Amino acid sequence: MWLIDTTLLELRFHVALIPQSYAILSHTWADEGEVSFQEFHDLEGRQKKNGFNKITTACEHARLRGLKWCWVDTCCIDKTSSAELSEAINSMFRWYKESAVCFAYLTDLLPDPLQERASTFNHELSACTWFRRGWTLQELIAPRKLEFFDRDWNIRGTKAGLIKTLHDITRVSTRVLENSDRLWETPTGTRMSWAADRQTKRLEDIAYCLLGIFNIYMPLIYGEGERAFTRLQEEIIKDKHDLSIFAWKAEPDGQKFRGLLARSPSEFRYCLVAQLSYQLKMTTEYSITNRGVQLHTLLGTDEDGNYLLPLGCVLRDEGKELPKRRDALEDKDSVGIFLKKAPNYGLVRAHPDRLHTYRGWTSTMVLQHKKRRIHAPQDVSIYDCLAIDEQHRLSIRVGEFNRPFEILNTGPDYCWDANSQTFITMADQRFTGYCRLRILTSRRSSFECILVCGLMRIPSTDKNSVQVNEDGLYVRAWCSVFSSSSSMWAELCDLTRGQEGQDLLHLRNIVGKKFGKCESDRCVSETTSEIILASVSAEKEQSNGIWFFRVNVSVDCLPRRPQKRIQKLDVS
């Protein structure tokens, strides 16, 4: 670490840094005139730079406090060395934290005495560029002693004396401003929200300036663009157990689907203050894999066919305090995100511009969810959204039943969405799928059947067909149903045990050759007390501009008539 001798104005390299032995300068860089590491060694040339004056003044203030050393980021980092630059950025939070005093130099704060302009000081302070830069967030939080200076280097206040004002300007909690050690008990989403309205000159720096806020160390790769913020989130996921990292919201009217990770801190703007659930935190595991983010967590469903991932945290509006006791959270609303199944992607985030609100806390929520292992991509592009929409086009939804039923197994697994009971056909005109069903006919009896369905091309339109291209090609759904009394039952049972492509193709060919592929079908099953008639039919429907097919199942039970006993006549 390079430090400036406050008396000689010379740079000296220190291998071991003694805490509280140096002052440090926090400021906003000018577009030109700053003194670089190389220029600082030019004794005559540095005098001509506008930025040299604040360096000498900072050193003078440090010397008056009995400090021999001072650190200034413009001239104390050799930016021509990528290794030194990376070490400095990864260590910067610690350097600010271990300084004896930090001078915040606000070049756009007018040099008026605090007592004469007390009524407007807070407004003028909030207008300073220093509060809108990404790098100055950690420079506000980390130092134990922080002093604010105006354009003429008049001291205008300290962090300790301006806690309430600084909180109102930055939204950083007063507890963290008072003691940066409390940063580690603050949820990830809340820390991200503090940087929501801050900017950096380099796109990558919006991620790199937050490394110290999350105690993360990672290499710098200038030129990677938004990927830097993705890498930061991946490192946070590896290091911390906090689902509030997924509690972001995109801008309205954006992409229809997204991955699990945000694209910038601005998407955490509404995650001002969060409080985590310790119950849910203990039951959720997640990690980064080659398939994206993998989670072993509770997963629920909603009435619109979405999956619900509870994030185990309560968000509040600004100005409202959360209860400190954990048991007091039971009646508070917690949040989650919407997910949708997409073959080849896993689960993607649906409705990324809003969060799901749970009425009540985890004690009631846990009972309504099942533990599942899922994976989701970090992000999806606009082209991925078009592909996902195309996958859901011409899907086959197993729709209404007039009797209670249970789905025993389905195939192919990768196309079946158990939540919405839908085969995601990916618009494959030769798609074939099956459901093995158990349908209750009374309190004590039930029967099993196999529903086989798929898509087929037809040369002309009918009421249940959908046009798929401009060449006049139409597609409709077909369905067949088989009971245990069918001559094909044993063969169908064998075919529906496998998930191989050849099994499904064979299943399609068998049904097509022996029975034909129609948009309706029925089967009969008999018991000692009743005759069961199961009917299926496929109809097209439209939702959000996307055509799909619904297969409805109807079951009728007819009681058997008792057979009359024929008595033999005695002719003797």
Coordinates of C-alpha atoms in Angstrom, one line a residue:
M1 CA 0.0 0.0 0.0
W2 CA 1.4 3.4 -1.1
L3 CA 1.1 6.2 1.4
I4 CA 2.0 9.9 1.2
D5 CA 4.4 11.4 3.7
T6 CA 2.4 14.3 5.0
T7 CA 5.5 16.4 5.6
L8 CA 7.7 15.5 2.6
L9 CA 4.8 14.9 0.2
E10 CA 6.6 11.7 -1.0
L11 CA 5.1 8.3 -1.7
R12 CA 6.3 5.4 0.5
F13 CA 5.3 1.7 0.1
H14 CA 4.1 -0.1 3.3
V15 CA 4.0 -3.9 3.4
A16 CA 2.3 -4.1 6.8
L17 CA -0.4 -1.4 7.5
I18 CA -0.8 -0.2 11.0
P19 CA -4.5 0.7 11.7
Q20 CA -5.3 4.2 12.8
S21 CA -1.9 5.5 11.6
Y22 CA -3.0 7.4 8.5
A23 CA -5.7 9.7 7.2
I24 CA -7.6 9.0 4.0
L25 CA -9.3 11.3 1.5
S26 CA -12.8 10.7 0.0
H27 CA -13.7 12.8 -3.0
T28 CA -15.3 12.8 -6.5
W29 CA -12.9 12.6 -9.4
A30 CA -12.9 15.5 -11.9
D31 CA -13.0 14.8 -15.6
E32 CA -9.4 16.1 -15.9
G33 CA -6.7 17.5 -13.7
E34 CA -6.3 14.6 -11.2
V35 CA -2.8 13.6 -10.3
S36 CA -1.9 10.0 -11.2
F37 CA 0.7 7.7 -9.5
Q38 CA 3.2 8.4 -12.2
E39 CA 2.5 12.2 -12.3
F40 CA 3.0 12.5 -8.5
H41 CA 6.7 11.7 -8.9
D42 CA 7.0 14.7 -11.3
L43 CA 7.6 17.4 -8.7
E44 CA 7.1 20.3 -11.2
G45 CA 4.4 18.8 -13.3
R46 CA 2.1 17.8 -10.4
Q47 CA 2.0 21.5 -9.3
K48 CA 0.2 22.4 -12.5
K49 CA -2.6 19.9 -11.9
N50 CA -5.8 21.1 -10.3
G51 CA -6.1 17.9 -8.3
F52 CA -2.8 18.5 -6.5
N53 CA -4.3 21.2 -4.2
K54 CA -6.7 18.8 -2.5
I55 CA -3.9 16.3 -2.0
T56 CA -1.7 18.8 -0.2
T57 CA -4.6 20.2 1.8
A58 CA -5.6 16.7 2.9
C59 CA -2.0 16.0 4.0
E60 CA -1.9 19.3 5.9
H61 CA -5.1 18.4 7.8
A62 CA -3.6 15.0 8.6
R63 CA -0.3 16.5 9.8
L64 CA -2.2 18.9 12.1
R65 CA -3.8 15.8 13.7
G66 CA -0.4 14.3 14.2
L67 CA -0.6 11.8 11.4
K68 CA 2.5 11.1 9.3
W69 CA 0.7 9.4 6.5
C70 CA -2.2 10.0 4.1
W71 CA -3.8 8.0 1.4
V72 CA -5.5 9.4 -1.8
D73 CA -6.9 7.1 -4.4
T74 CA -5.8 9.2 -7.4
C75 CA -2.1 9.0 -6.8
C76 CA -1.6 6.1 -4.3
I77 CA -2.6 3.3 -6.8
D78 CA -0.4 2.4 -9.8
K79 CA -3.3 1.9 -12.2
T80 CA -0.9 0.6 -14.9
S81 CA -0.5 -2.5 -12.8
S82 CA -3.6 -4.7 -13.0
A83 CA -2.5 -6.7 -10.0
E84 CA -2.0 -3.6 -7.8
L85 CA -5.3 -2.1 -9.0
S86 CA -7.2 -5.3 -8.2
E87 CA -5.6 -5.5 -4.7
A88 CA -6.5 -1.9 -4.0
I89 CA -10.1 -2.2 -5.0
N90 CA -10.5 -5.5 -3.1
S91 CA -8.9 -3.9 0.0
M92 CA -10.4 -0.5 -0.2
F93 CA -13.2 -1.0 2.3
R94 CA -10.7 -2.3 4.9
W95 CA -8.3 0.7 4.2
Y96 CA -11.1 3.2 4.8
K97 CA -12.3 1.3 7.9
E98 CA -8.8 1.2 9.5
S99 CA -8.0 4.9 8.8
A100 CA -7.6 7.3 11.8
V101 CA -9.9 9.8 10.0
C102 CA -11.5 10.2 6.6
F103 CA -11.8 13.6 5.0
A104 CA -14.9 13.9 2.7
Y105 CA -14.1 16.8 0.3
L106 CA -17.3 18.1 -1.3
T107 CA -16.4 20.4 -4.2
D108 CA -20.0 21.5 -4.8
L109 CA -20.8 22.4 -1.2
L110 CA -20.8 26.2 -0.8
P111 CA -18.4 27.6 1.8
D112 CA -20.9 29.1 4.2
P113 CA -20.8 28.6 7.9
L114 CA -23.2 25.9 9.2
Q115 CA -24.8 28.2 11.7
E116 CA -25.8 30.8 9.1
R117 CA -27.4 28.4 6.6
A118 CA -28.8 25.8 9.0
S119 CA -32.2 25.8 7.3
T120 CA -30.8 25.0 3.9
F121 CA -27.7 23.0 4.8
N122 CA -29.4 19.6 4.6
H123 CA -30.8 20.4 1.2
E124 CA -27.4 21.6 -0.1
L125 CA -25.6 18.6 1.4
S126 CA -28.0 16.2 -0.3
A127 CA -27.4 17.9 -3.7
C128 CA -23.7 17.1 -3.6
T129 CA -22.4 14.8 -6.3
W130 CA -20.6 12.8 -3.6
F131 CA -23.8 11.2 -2.5
R132 CA -24.6 9.9 -6.0
R133 CA -21.3 8.2 -6.8
G134 CA -20.9 4.5 -6.5
W135 CA -17.5 4.4 -4.9
T136 CA -18.4 6.9 -2.1
L137 CA -21.0 4.5 -0.6
Q138 CA -18.3 2.4 1.1
E139 CA -16.4 5.6 1.9
L140 CA -19.4 6.7 3.9
I141 CA -20.0 3.4 5.7
A142 CA -16.5 2.1 6.5
P143 CA -14.6 4.9 8.3
R144 CA -15.1 5.1 12.1
K145 CA -14.4 8.9 11.9
L146 CA -15.6 10.9 8.9
E147 CA -15.5 14.6 8.5
F148 CA -17.2 16.7 5.8
F149 CA -15.5 19.7 4.2
D150 CA -16.9 22.2 1.7
R151 CA -15.3 23.6 -1.4
D152 CA -12.9 25.9 0.7
W153 CA -12.0 23.1 3.1
N154 CA -14.2 24.4 5.9
I155 CA -15.4 21.6 8.1
R156 CA -19.2 21.4 7.9
G157 CA -19.9 18.4 10.1
T158 CA -19.1 14.8 11.0
K159 CA -20.7 11.5 10.4
A160 CA -21.4 11.1 14.1
G161 CA -23.2 14.5 14.2
L162 CA -25.1 14.1 11.0
I163 CA -26.4 10.5 11.4
K164 CA -30.1 11.4 10.8
T165 CA -29.3 13.7 7.8
L166 CA -27.1 11.1 6.2
H167 CA -29.7 8.4 6.7
D168 CA -32.3 10.6 5.0
I169 CA -30.0 11.3 2.1
T170 CA -28.6 7.8 1.5
R171 CA -31.2 5.5 3.1
V172 CA -28.3 3.6 4.8
S173 CA -29.6 2.5 8.3
T174 CA -28.5 4.6 11.2
R175 CA -27.2 1.4 12.9
V176 CA -24.7 0.8 10.1
L177 CA -23.7 4.5 10.0
E178 CA -22.9 4.3 13.7
N179 CA -21.0 1.1 13.4
S180 CA -20.0 -0.5 10.1
D181 CA -19.6 -3.9 11.9
R182 CA -23.4 -4.1 11.8
L183 CA -23.2 -4.2 8.0
W184 CA -22.9 -8.0 8.2
E185 CA -26.3 -8.4 9.9
T186 CA -28.0 -6.4 7.1
P187 CA -29.8 -8.4 4.4
T188 CA -28.3 -8.5 1.0
G189 CA -31.3 -6.9 -0.7
T190 CA -31.2 -3.9 1.6
R191 CA -27.5 -3.3 1.0
M192 CA -28.1 -3.5 -2.7
S193 CA -30.8 -0.9 -2.4
W194 CA -28.3 1.7 -1.0
A195 CA -26.6 1.7 -4.4
A196 CA -29.8 1.8 -6.5
D197 CA -29.4 5.5 -7.4
R198 CA -25.6 5.7 -7.6
Q199 CA -23.6 5.9 -10.8
T200 CA -20.1 5.0 -11.9
K201 CA -18.2 6.1 -15.0
R202 CA -17.3 2.5 -15.9
L203 CA -20.2 0.0 -16.2
E204 CA -18.2 -2.7 -14.3
D205 CA -17.5 -0.3 -11.4
I206 CA -21.1 -0.5 -10.1
A207 CA -20.2 -4.0 -9.1
Y208 CA -16.6 -3.5 -8.1
C209 CA -17.5 -0.6 -5.8
L210 CA -19.7 -2.9 -3.7
L211 CA -17.1 -5.6 -3.1
G212 CA -16.3 -4.2 0.4
I213 CA -20.0 -3.8 1.2
F214 CA -20.4 -7.6 0.9
N215 CA -16.9 -8.6 2.0
I216 CA -16.3 -10.2 -1.4
Y217 CA -13.0 -10.6 -3.1
M218 CA -13.0 -11.2 -6.8
P219 CA -10.7 -10.4 -9.8
L220 CA -11.4 -7.3 -11.9
I221 CA -12.2 -7.8 -15.6
Y222 CA -12.7 -4.4 -17.3
G223 CA -14.6 -4.9 -20.5
E224 CA -17.0 -7.5 -19.2
G225 CA -19.9 -5.0 -18.8
E226 CA -23.0 -6.2 -16.9
R227 CA -21.3 -9.6 -16.4
A228 CA -19.4 -7.9 -13.5
F229 CA -22.6 -7.5 -11.5
T230 CA -23.7 -11.0 -12.3
R231 CA -20.3 -12.3 -11.0
L232 CA -20.7 -10.2 -7.8
Q233 CA -24.1 -11.9 -7.1
E234 CA -22.7 -15.3 -7.8
E235 CA -19.9 -14.7 -5.3
I236 CA -22.4 -13.5 -2.7
I237 CA -24.5 -16.6 -3.3
K238 CA -21.4 -18.8 -2.7
D239 CA -20.5 -16.9 0.5
K240 CA -23.8 -16.0 2.1
H241 CA -27.1 -17.6 2.9
D242 CA -29.7 -14.9 2.2
L243 CA -32.6 -15.2 -0.2
S244 CA -33.2 -11.5 -0.3
I245 CA -30.7 -11.4 -3.1
F246 CA -33.6 -12.5 -5.3
A247 CA -36.0 -9.8 -4.0
W248 CA -35.4 -7.4 -6.9
K249 CA -38.0 -5.9 -9.2
A250 CA -37.5 -5.0 -12.9
E251 CA -38.9 -1.9 -14.5
P252 CA -42.5 -2.3 -15.8
D253 CA -43.0 -3.2 -19.5
G254 CA -39.7 -4.9 -19.7
Q255 CA -39.0 -8.5 -20.6
K256 CA -41.7 -11.1 -19.9
F257 CA -39.2 -13.6 -18.4
R258 CA -35.9 -13.1 -16.5
G259 CA -33.4 -15.2 -14.7
L260 CA -33.0 -15.3 -10.9
L261 CA -30.3 -12.6 -10.8
A262 CA -30.7 -8.8 -11.1
R263 CA -28.9 -6.8 -13.8
S264 CA -28.0 -3.7 -11.6
P265 CA -28.5 -2.4 -8.1
S266 CA -31.2 -0.1 -9.4
E267 CA -33.6 -3.2 -9.4
F268 CA -33.3 -3.4 -5.6
R269 CA -34.6 0.1 -5.2
Y270 CA -37.8 -1.1 -3.5
C271 CA -36.0 -3.5 -1.2
L272 CA -35.3 -0.7 1.3
V273 CA -35.4 -2.6 4.6
A274 CA -35.8 -6.4 4.9
Q275 CA -35.8 -8.8 7.8
L276 CA -35.1 -12.4 7.3
S277 CA -36.9 -15.5 8.5
Y278 CA -34.6 -17.8 10.5
Q279 CA -37.1 -20.7 9.9
L280 CA -36.9 -20.5 6.2
K281 CA -33.2 -19.7 6.1
M282 CA -32.4 -23.1 7.7
T283 CA -34.4 -25.1 5.2
T284 CA -33.1 -23.5 1.9
E285 CA -29.9 -24.5 0.1
Y286 CA -28.7 -22.9 -3.1
S287 CA -25.5 -22.8 -5.1
I288 CA -24.1 -21.8 -8.6
T289 CA -23.8 -24.7 -11.1
N290 CA -23.3 -25.0 -14.8
R291 CA -27.1 -24.9 -15.2
G292 CA -27.5 -21.6 -13.3
V293 CA -28.7 -21.2 -9.7
Q294 CA -29.7 -24.5 -8.1
L295 CA -32.0 -24.4 -5.1
H296 CA -33.3 -27.0 -2.7
T297 CA -36.1 -25.1 -1.2
L298 CA -39.8 -24.8 -0.5
L299 CA -41.9 -24.2 -3.6
G300 CA -45.6 -23.3 -3.8
T301 CA -48.1 -22.6 -6.6
D302 CA -50.7 -20.1 -7.5
E303 CA -54.0 -20.2 -9.4
D304 CA -52.4 -18.9 -12.6
G305 CA -50.1 -21.9 -13.1
N306 CA -47.0 -20.2 -11.6
Y307 CA -44.6 -21.6 -9.1
L308 CA -43.9 -19.5 -6.0
L309 CA -40.5 -19.2 -4.4
P310 CA -40.7 -17.8 -0.9
L311 CA -37.8 -15.5 -0.1
G312 CA -38.3 -15.7 3.7
C313 CA -38.1 -12.0 4.3
V314 CA -40.4 -9.1 5.2
L315 CA -40.1 -5.8 3.3
R316 CA -41.5 -2.6 4.7
D317 CA -42.3 0.8 3.3
E318 CA -39.9 3.6 4.1
G319 CA -40.7 5.2 7.4
K320 CA -42.2 2.1 9.0
E321 CA -40.2 0.1 11.4
L322 CA -40.2 -3.7 11.6
P323 CA -40.6 -5.4 14.9
K324 CA -37.4 -6.6 16.4
R325 CA -38.7 -9.8 18.0
R326 CA -38.8 -12.8 15.7
D327 CA -42.2 -14.0 17.0
A328 CA -43.7 -10.6 16.3
L329 CA -43.2 -11.3 12.6
E330 CA -45.8 -14.0 12.5
D331 CA -48.5 -11.6 11.3
K332 CA -46.4 -9.7 8.9
D333 CA -46.5 -10.1 5.1
S334 CA -43.5 -11.8 3.5
V335 CA -42.5 -11.9 -0.1
G336 CA -41.7 -14.3 -2.9
I337 CA -41.1 -14.4 -6.6
F338 CA -43.1 -16.0 -9.5
L339 CA -41.4 -18.8 -11.5
K340 CA -42.5 -20.6 -14.7
K341 CA -41.3 -23.9 -16.1
A342 CA -39.5 -23.7 -19.4
P343 CA -37.8 -26.8 -20.9
N344 CA -34.1 -26.3 -21.6
Y345 CA -34.1 -23.4 -19.1
G346 CA -35.5 -25.0 -15.9
L347 CA -37.6 -22.4 -14.1
V348 CA -37.5 -18.8 -15.2
R349 CA -38.7 -15.8 -13.3
A350 CA -42.2 -14.7 -14.5
H351 CA -43.7 -11.2 -13.7
P352 CA -40.2 -9.9 -12.9
D353 CA -41.7 -6.4 -12.2
R354 CA -43.5 -7.5 -9.1
L355 CA -43.2 -9.7 -6.0
H356 CA -45.7 -12.1 -4.6
T357 CA -47.0 -11.2 -1.2
Y358 CA -47.7 -13.9 1.4
R359 CA -50.3 -13.1 3.9
G360 CA -48.7 -14.3 7.1
W361 CA -45.3 -15.5 8.0
T362 CA -43.4 -18.8 7.5
S363 CA -45.2 -20.8 10.2
T364 CA -48.4 -20.9 8.0
M365 CA -46.5 -20.7 4.7
V366 CA -44.4 -23.8 5.2
L367 CA -47.4 -26.0 5.3
Q368 CA -48.6 -24.9 1.9
H369 CA -45.3 -25.6 0.1
K370 CA -43.3 -28.7 -0.8
K371 CA -39.5 -29.1 -0.7
R372 CA -38.1 -29.4 -4.2
R373 CA -34.8 -29.2 -6.0
I374 CA -34.9 -26.8 -8.9
H375 CA -32.5 -24.8 -11.1
A376 CA -32.9 -21.5 -12.9
P377 CA -30.7 -19.5 -15.2
Q378 CA -28.9 -16.4 -13.9
D379 CA -30.4 -14.3 -16.7
V380 CA -32.3 -14.8 -20.0
S381 CA -32.2 -12.5 -23.0
I382 CA -35.0 -11.1 -25.1
Y383 CA -34.3 -13.8 -27.6
D384 CA -34.7 -16.4 -24.8
C385 CA -38.1 -14.9 -24.0
L386 CA -39.2 -15.4 -27.5
A387 CA -38.0 -19.0 -27.4
I388 CA -39.8 -19.6 -24.1
D389 CA -43.0 -18.2 -25.5
E390 CA -42.6 -20.4 -28.5
Q391 CA -42.2 -23.4 -26.2
H392 CA -45.5 -22.7 -24.5
R393 CA -47.3 -22.2 -27.8
L394 CA -49.5 -25.2 -28.7
S395 CA -49.1 -26.6 -25.2
I396 CA -51.6 -29.3 -24.1
R397 CA -53.2 -28.7 -20.8
V398 CA -55.0 -31.6 -19.0
G399 CA -58.1 -29.6 -18.0
E400 CA -61.2 -30.1 -16.1
F401 CA -62.3 -33.4 -14.5
N402 CA -65.8 -33.9 -13.2
R403 CA -64.5 -36.3 -10.5
P404 CA -61.6 -36.4 -8.1
F405 CA -58.5 -37.8 -9.7
E406 CA -54.8 -38.5 -9.2
I407 CA -52.0 -38.4 -11.7
L408 CA -49.9 -41.5 -11.2
N409 CA -47.1 -40.7 -13.7
T410 CA -46.6 -38.8 -16.9
G411 CA -44.2 -38.6 -19.8
P412 CA -42.0 -37.1 -21.1
D413 CA -40.9 -35.7 -17.8
Y414 CA -39.0 -32.7 -19.2
C415 CA -42.1 -31.4 -20.9
W416 CA -44.6 -32.0 -18.1
D417 CA -45.4 -29.1 -15.8
A418 CA -47.1 -30.6 -12.7
N419 CA -48.3 -27.2 -11.4
S420 CA -50.4 -26.2 -14.4
Q421 CA -50.9 -29.9 -15.5
T422 CA -49.6 -29.0 -18.9
F423 CA -47.4 -30.7 -21.5
I424 CA -45.1 -28.0 -22.9
T425 CA -44.9 -29.3 -26.4
M426 CA -42.4 -26.6 -27.7
A427 CA -44.7 -26.4 -30.7
D428 CA -43.4 -29.8 -31.9
Q429 CA -46.0 -31.0 -34.4
R430 CA -45.1 -34.6 -33.7
F431 CA -45.3 -34.3 -29.9
T432 CA -46.7 -37.2 -28.0
G433 CA -47.3 -37.5 -24.2
Y434 CA -49.3 -39.5 -21.7
C435 CA -50.8 -39.4 -18.3
R436 CA -51.7 -42.4 -16.2
L437 CA -54.7 -41.5 -14.1
R438 CA -56.6 -42.9 -11.1
I439 CA -60.1 -41.5 -11.0
L440 CA -62.4 -41.9 -8.0
T441 CA -65.9 -43.2 -8.9
S442 CA -67.1 -43.5 -5.4
R443 CA -65.8 -43.4 -1.8
R444 CA -64.5 -46.9 -2.0
S445 CA -63.8 -47.6 -5.7
S446 CA -61.7 -46.1 -8.5
F447 CA -60.4 -47.1 -11.8
E448 CA -57.2 -46.5 -13.8
C449 CA -56.9 -45.2 -17.3
I450 CA -54.1 -44.0 -19.6
L451 CA -54.6 -40.7 -21.5
V452 CA -52.5 -40.4 -24.6
C453 CA -52.4 -37.0 -26.4
G454 CA -50.3 -35.2 -29.0
L455 CA -50.2 -32.8 -31.9
M456 CA -50.8 -33.4 -35.6
R457 CA -50.8 -31.5 -38.8
I458 CA -53.9 -31.2 -40.8
P459 CA -54.3 -29.9 -44.4
S460 CA -57.1 -27.5 -43.7
T461 CA -58.7 -25.6 -40.9
D462 CA -61.4 -26.7 -38.4
K463 CA -62.8 -25.1 -35.3
N464 CA -60.1 -26.6 -33.0
S465 CA -57.0 -26.1 -35.2
V466 CA -54.4 -23.4 -35.1
Q467 CA -52.5 -21.9 -38.1
V468 CA -48.8 -22.2 -37.5
N469 CA -47.3 -20.5 -40.6
E470 CA -48.3 -18.4 -43.6
D471 CA -48.2 -21.5 -45.9
G472 CA -51.6 -22.6 -44.6
L473 CA -50.3 -25.3 -42.2
Y474 CA -52.7 -26.1 -39.4
V475 CA -52.2 -28.1 -36.2
R476 CA -54.6 -29.5 -33.7
A477 CA -54.5 -31.7 -30.7
W478 CA -55.6 -35.3 -30.6
C479 CA -56.4 -37.5 -27.5
S480 CA -57.2 -41.1 -26.7
V481 CA -58.1 -42.9 -23.5
F482 CA -57.7 -46.5 -22.5
S483 CA -58.9 -48.5 -19.6
S484 CA -57.7 -51.8 -18.2
S485 CA -60.3 -53.7 -20.2
S486 CA -58.7 -52.5 -23.5
S487 CA -56.8 -55.2 -25.5
M488 CA -53.8 -52.8 -25.6
W489 CA -53.6 -52.2 -21.8
A490 CA -50.6 -54.4 -21.2
E491 CA -48.7 -53.0 -24.1
L492 CA -49.6 -49.4 -23.2
C493 CA -48.4 -50.0 -19.6
D494 CA -45.0 -51.2 -20.8
L495 CA -44.6 -48.2 -23.1
T496 CA -45.6 -45.7 -20.5
R497 CA -43.0 -47.0 -18.0
G498 CA -40.2 -45.7 -20.2
Q499 CA -39.2 -42.2 -21.1
E500 CA -37.1 -42.9 -24.2
G501 CA -38.0 -41.2 -27.4
Q502 CA -38.5 -44.4 -29.3
D503 CA -41.1 -45.5 -26.7
L504 CA -43.1 -42.3 -27.2
L505 CA -42.8 -42.6 -31.0
H506 CA -44.0 -46.2 -30.8
L507 CA -46.9 -45.2 -28.6
R508 CA -47.9 -42.6 -31.1
N509 CA -47.7 -45.0 -34.0
I510 CA -49.7 -47.7 -32.2
V511 CA -52.5 -45.3 -31.3
G512 CA -52.6 -43.8 -34.8
K513 CA -52.7 -47.1 -36.7
K514 CA -55.2 -49.0 -34.5
F515 CA -57.5 -46.2 -33.4
G516 CA -56.7 -43.1 -35.4
K517 CA -55.8 -39.7 -33.9
C518 CA -59.0 -37.9 -33.2
E519 CA -59.9 -34.8 -31.1
S520 CA -62.2 -36.9 -28.8
D521 CA -62.4 -40.5 -27.6
R522 CA -63.9 -42.7 -24.8
C523 CA -63.4 -46.0 -23.1
V524 CA -65.4 -48.3 -20.9
S525 CA -64.5 -50.1 -17.7
E526 CA -66.7 -52.5 -15.8
T527 CA -66.8 -53.5 -12.1
T528 CA -69.2 -55.8 -10.3
S529 CA -71.4 -52.9 -9.3
E530 CA -71.1 -50.4 -12.1
I531 CA -70.2 -49.6 -15.7
I532 CA -67.7 -46.7 -16.1
L533 CA -67.6 -44.6 -19.2
A534 CA -64.6 -42.2 -19.6
S535 CA -64.7 -39.5 -22.3
V536 CA -61.9 -37.1 -23.4
S537 CA -62.0 -34.2 -25.8
A538 CA -59.5 -31.6 -27.0
E539 CA -60.3 -27.9 -27.6
K540 CA -58.2 -24.9 -28.5
E541 CA -58.0 -21.9 -26.1
Q542 CA -56.0 -18.7 -26.0
S543 CA -54.3 -16.9 -23.1
N544 CA -52.2 -13.8 -23.3
G545 CA -52.1 -14.1 -27.1
I546 CA -50.8 -17.7 -27.0
W547 CA -52.8 -20.6 -28.3
F548 CA -52.9 -23.9 -26.4
F549 CA -55.1 -27.0 -26.2
R550 CA -57.2 -28.2 -23.3
V551 CA -58.0 -31.8 -22.8
N552 CA -61.1 -32.3 -20.7
V553 CA -62.0 -35.6 -19.0
S554 CA -65.5 -36.7 -18.1
V555 CA -66.5 -39.8 -16.2
D556 CA -70.0 -41.3 -16.0
C557 CA -70.9 -44.2 -13.8
L558 CA -73.9 -46.4 -14.5
P559 CA -75.1 -48.9 -11.9
R560 CA -75.4 -52.5 -13.1
R561 CA -78.9 -54.0 -13.2
P562 CA -79.2 -57.0 -10.9
Q563 CA -79.5 -60.2 -13.0
K564 CA -82.6 -62.3 -12.4
R565 CA -82.1 -65.8 -11.3
I566 CA -83.7 -68.4 -13.6
Q567 CA -85.4 -71.2 -11.6
K568 CA -85.5 -74.7 -13.2
L569 CA -88.9 -76.2 -13.4
D570 CA -89.5 -79.6 -11.9
V571 CA -91.1 -81.7 -14.7
S572 CA -91.2 -84.9 -12.8

